[in-house]
Short mmCIF file of C-alpha atoms and ligand atoms in Angstrom, two decimals:
data_model
loop_
_atom_site.label_atom_id
_atom_site.label_comp_id
_atom_site.label_asym_id
_atom_site.label_seq_id
_atom_site.Cartn_x
_atom_site.Cartn_y
_atom_site.Cartn_z
CA UNK A 1 17.03 -12.83 -4.97
CA UNK A 2 13.58 -11.68 -4.47
CA UNK A 3 10.71 -11.62 -7.02
CA UNK A 4 7.80 -9.13 -6.55
CA UNK A 5 5.31 -9.40 -8.72
CA UNK A 6 3.20 -5.65 -8.88
CA UNK A 7 -0.74 -5.49 -9.62
CA UNK A 8 -0.44 -4.12 -13.33
CA UNK A 9 -4.42 -3.80 -13.97
CA UNK A 10 -4.60 -0.15 -13.43
CA UNK A 11 -2.52 2.99 -11.94
CA UNK A 12 0.91 3.81 -10.72
CA UNK A 13 2.08 0.24 -11.16
CA UNK A 14 5.38 1.11 -13.89
CA UNK A 15 6.84 3.21 -10.98
CA UNK A 16 6.67 0.55 -8.66
CA UNK A 17 8.76 -1.37 -11.39
CA UNK A 18 10.78 1.11 -11.69
CA UNK A 19 12.04 1.23 -8.04
CA UNK A 20 11.86 -2.16 -7.04
CA UNK A 21 14.13 -2.75 -10.56
CA UNK A 22 16.39 -0.36 -9.84
CA UNK A 23 16.79 -1.94 -6.15
CA UNK A 24 18.00 -5.34 -8.39
CA UNK A 25 14.00 -7.14 -7.79
CA UNK A 26 12.94 -8.98 -10.04
CA UNK A 27 9.81 -8.10 -10.96
CA UNK A 28 6.15 -9.40 -12.96
CA UNK A 29 3.87 -7.20 -13.70
CA UNK A 30 0.72 -9.41 -12.72
CA UNK A 31 -2.58 -9.17 -15.14
CA UNK A 32 -3.58 -13.26 -15.17
CA UNK A 33 -3.48 -15.60 -11.53
CA UNK A 34 -0.13 -18.18 -13.31
CA UNK A 35 1.24 -15.11 -12.70
CA UNK A 36 0.89 -15.42 -8.80
CA UNK A 37 3.35 -18.10 -9.10
CA UNK A 38 7.08 -18.12 -8.05
CA UNK A 39 6.84 -15.11 -6.84
CA UNK A 40 8.25 -13.66 -2.72
CA UNK A 41 6.57 -10.67 -2.88
CA UNK A 42 3.11 -8.75 -3.82
CA UNK A 43 2.31 -5.10 -4.63
CA UNK A 44 -1.44 -3.65 -5.07
CA UNK A 45 -0.44 -0.61 -6.58
CA UNK A 46 -2.58 3.10 -6.06
CA UNK A 47 -5.14 3.90 -8.56
CA UNK A 48 -8.53 3.84 -8.45
CA UNK A 49 -9.69 1.12 -6.27
CA UNK A 50 -13.24 0.26 -7.87
CA UNK A 51 -11.81 -0.31 -11.29
CA UNK A 52 -8.88 -2.56 -9.88
CA UNK A 53 -11.53 -4.53 -7.74
CA UNK A 54 -13.08 -4.94 -10.72
CA UNK A 55 -11.33 -6.01 -12.80
CA UNK A 56 -9.21 -8.19 -10.57
CA UNK A 57 -12.98 -10.26 -10.29
CA UNK A 58 -13.35 -10.15 -13.73
CA UNK A 59 -9.62 -11.53 -14.07
CA UNK A 60 -10.27 -14.35 -11.76
CA UNK A 61 -7.34 -12.39 -9.48
CA UNK A 62 -9.61 -11.72 -5.63
CA UNK A 63 -9.73 -15.20 -4.54
CA UNK A 64 -6.11 -16.55 -5.59
CA UNK A 65 -4.73 -13.50 -3.94
CA UNK A 66 -6.64 -13.49 -0.78
CA UNK A 67 -5.82 -17.26 -0.30
CA UNK A 68 -2.28 -15.64 -0.77
CA UNK A 69 -2.60 -12.93 1.90
CA UNK A 70 -4.81 -15.07 4.31
CA UNK A 71 -1.81 -17.72 3.93
CA UNK A 72 0.66 -15.09 5.12
CA UNK A 73 2.22 -14.58 1.64
CA UNK A 74 3.84 -10.56 2.36
CA UNK A 75 1.20 -8.19 0.23
CA UNK A 76 1.74 -4.25 0.12
CA UNK A 77 -0.89 -1.65 -0.81
CA UNK A 78 -0.53 1.65 -1.48
CA UNK A 79 -3.38 3.83 -1.81
CA UNK A 80 -6.20 2.15 -4.23
CA UNK A 81 -4.48 -1.47 -2.71
CA UNK A 82 -4.81 -0.10 1.00
CA UNK A 83 -8.10 -0.10 0.23
CA UNK A 84 -8.34 -3.36 -1.62
CA UNK A 85 -6.86 -5.11 1.56
CA UNK A 86 -9.22 -3.37 4.13
CA UNK A 87 -11.99 -5.50 5.82
CA UNK A 88 -14.71 -2.69 5.26
CA UNK A 89 -14.76 1.26 3.22
CA UNK A 90 -18.33 1.41 3.70
CA UNK A 91 -19.17 1.40 0.24
CA UNK A 92 -20.04 -1.95 -2.01
CA UNK A 93 -16.81 -2.41 -3.98
CA UNK A 94 -15.25 -5.68 -4.40
CA UNK A 95 -12.54 -5.88 -1.68
CA UNK A 96 -9.69 -8.33 -0.81
CA UNK A 97 -10.92 -7.31 2.98
CA UNK A 98 -7.86 -9.53 4.47
CA UNK A 99 -6.25 -6.63 7.11
CA UNK A 100 -8.39 -5.34 10.09
CA UNK A 101 -8.53 -1.85 9.06
CA UNK A 102 -11.58 -0.19 8.54
CA UNK A 103 -10.32 2.72 5.63
CA UNK A 104 -12.17 5.91 4.91
CA UNK A 105 -11.86 6.78 1.13
CA UNK A 106 -10.57 9.93 0.04
CA UNK A 107 -10.62 10.88 2.97
CA UNK A 108 -8.47 14.39 2.47
CA UNK A 109 -10.66 15.88 -0.23
CA UNK A 110 -10.20 15.88 -4.12
CA UNK A 111 -7.23 15.89 -6.58
CA UNK A 112 -6.56 19.44 -5.76
CA UNK A 113 -6.36 18.36 -2.11
CA UNK A 114 -2.99 16.75 -2.70
CA UNK A 115 -0.29 16.98 -0.74
CA UNK A 116 2.75 16.12 0.22
CA UNK A 117 3.76 16.06 4.63
CA UNK A 118 7.31 14.72 6.30
CA UNK A 119 6.44 11.48 8.17
CA UNK A 120 7.78 9.74 11.05
CA UNK A 121 7.79 6.10 10.50
CA UNK A 122 9.82 4.19 13.05
CA UNK A 123 10.19 0.81 11.30
CA UNK A 124 12.56 2.83 8.20
CA UNK A 125 15.38 2.92 10.90
CA UNK A 126 15.83 -0.48 10.58
CA UNK A 127 16.92 -0.13 6.96
CA UNK A 128 18.34 3.83 6.61
CA UNK A 129 21.66 4.22 5.96
CA UNK A 130 23.66 7.85 6.34
CA UNK A 131 22.17 10.64 5.80
CA UNK A 132 18.89 9.11 5.51
CA UNK A 133 18.99 8.12 9.32
CA UNK A 134 16.19 10.33 10.81
CA UNK A 135 15.28 12.14 7.44
CA UNK A 136 11.27 12.49 7.75
CA UNK A 137 10.12 10.07 4.78
CA UNK A 138 8.14 12.43 1.92
CA UNK A 139 4.31 10.92 2.18
CA UNK A 140 2.36 11.45 -0.94
CA UNK A 141 -1.28 12.28 -0.44
CA UNK A 142 -3.29 11.76 -4.04
CA UNK A 143 -6.84 11.84 -3.17
CA UNK A 144 -5.54 9.65 -0.21
CA UNK A 145 -7.88 6.96 2.46
CA UNK A 146 -6.83 6.50 6.02
CA UNK A 147 -7.01 4.56 8.38
CA UNK A 148 -10.23 5.12 10.80
CA UNK A 149 -10.16 1.99 12.27
CA UNK A 150 -7.40 -0.04 13.24
CA UNK A 151 -8.37 -3.77 14.39
CA UNK A 152 -6.76 -5.41 17.16
CA UNK A 153 -4.77 -7.33 14.85
CA UNK A 154 -3.00 -4.97 12.82
CA UNK A 155 -0.43 -2.59 13.67
CA UNK A 156 -0.06 1.26 13.45
CA UNK A 157 3.79 2.42 11.15
CA UNK A 158 2.81 5.28 11.20
CA UNK A 159 0.58 8.75 11.75
CA UNK A 160 -0.28 12.08 9.88
CA UNK A 161 1.71 14.29 12.65
CA UNK A 162 -0.02 16.49 15.17
CA UNK A 163 -0.28 20.22 12.82
CA UNK A 164 -2.21 17.97 10.41
CA UNK A 165 -5.83 17.29 11.62
CA UNK A 166 -8.88 15.58 9.53
CA UNK A 167 -12.19 16.08 11.15
CA UNK A 168 -10.41 18.06 14.41
CA UNK A 169 -8.40 14.85 14.95
CA UNK A 170 -4.93 14.71 15.03
CA UNK A 171 -2.52 11.11 14.62
CA UNK A 172 -4.66 9.59 11.54
CA UNK A 173 -3.60 6.24 10.72
CA UNK A 174 -1.75 6.76 7.36
CA UNK A 175 0.20 3.26 7.32
CA UNK A 176 -0.16 -0.04 9.22
CA UNK A 177 1.13 -3.92 9.33
CA UNK A 178 -0.82 -7.41 10.06
CA UNK A 179 1.57 -10.06 9.97
CA UNK A 180 3.15 -9.82 6.93
CA UNK A 181 0.13 -7.57 5.20
CA UNK A 182 1.70 -3.67 4.88
CA UNK A 183 -0.91 -0.94 3.83
CA UNK A 184 0.15 2.66 3.59
CA UNK A 185 -2.23 5.58 2.49
CA UNK A 186 0.52 7.67 0.86
CA UNK A 187 3.12 6.94 -2.67
CA UNK A 188 6.56 5.67 -1.79
CA UNK A 189 6.63 4.99 -5.57
CA UNK A 190 6.46 8.01 -6.52
CA UNK A 191 8.78 9.49 -4.39
CA UNK A 192 12.31 8.14 -5.20
CA UNK A 193 13.20 7.79 -2.12
CA UNK A 194 13.72 4.05 -1.42
CA UNK A 195 13.68 3.05 2.19
CA UNK A 196 9.45 2.31 2.41
CA UNK A 197 10.21 -0.84 -0.60
CA UNK A 198 12.83 -1.82 1.85
CA UNK A 199 11.05 -2.31 4.93
CA UNK A 200 8.34 -4.18 2.79
CA UNK A 201 11.21 -6.73 0.52
CA UNK A 202 12.85 -6.90 4.23
CA UNK A 203 8.85 -7.74 6.38
CA UNK A 204 8.61 -10.44 3.38
CA UNK A 205 11.88 -11.65 3.66
CA UNK A 206 11.92 -12.45 7.67
N1 LIG B 1 -9.05 7.77 -4.39
C1 LIG B 1 -8.53 6.48 -4.97
C2 LIG B 1 -9.66 5.53 -4.74
O1 LIG B 1 -10.43 5.53 -3.56
C3 LIG B 1 -7.35 6.10 -4.64
C4 LIG B 1 -6.06 7.34 -5.38
C5 LIG B 1 -5.06 6.53 -5.27
O2 LIG B 1 -4.63 5.52 -5.29
N2 LIG B 1 -3.65 7.45 -5.17
O3 LIG B 1 -9.95 4.82 -4.79
#
């Protein structure tokens, strides 16, 4: 059975724990470095990335998580978690800096500009069954970042549909993967659709 840690310093960690528990996954709310041992995977949830980064520094979590990521440990960052995984956000805040992506924070504007849009995410076909097959994934963007630049080590898993343009540009990258590191600008844990969690668990177990 997979044992999945959820970084529980700030933000939407409990929703990940609930969704994973519903999938029968054993979860650990991680607040201290010793809680990282014995895990098979780790989720860094959404929230406020500067706060999470500063708390992670204060609790001595940055170095061990960075080392795990560099050694191939499966980590998925959602929203603020994506920001923490990025190598650069153009802003002086603590980062893990382990994914070859440059991320723009708050790319869609303020909280009131939050929105939901159906996303075509081809990799989810491998975990979809029955009525899920072919159904767009509910992309929930809450003061979300986007991937401004995708380095050669990373690949895009999802792009915004053509009618959602950012600064006149269509097709912005909103989910990426690099080895067993996965990042989404949106919040699958708030949708009740468990396909992205199942996809990450499959990546972790591969
Ligand atoms: N806007 C937040 C940040 O920049 C991220 C928002 C979220 O995680 N929903 O840290």
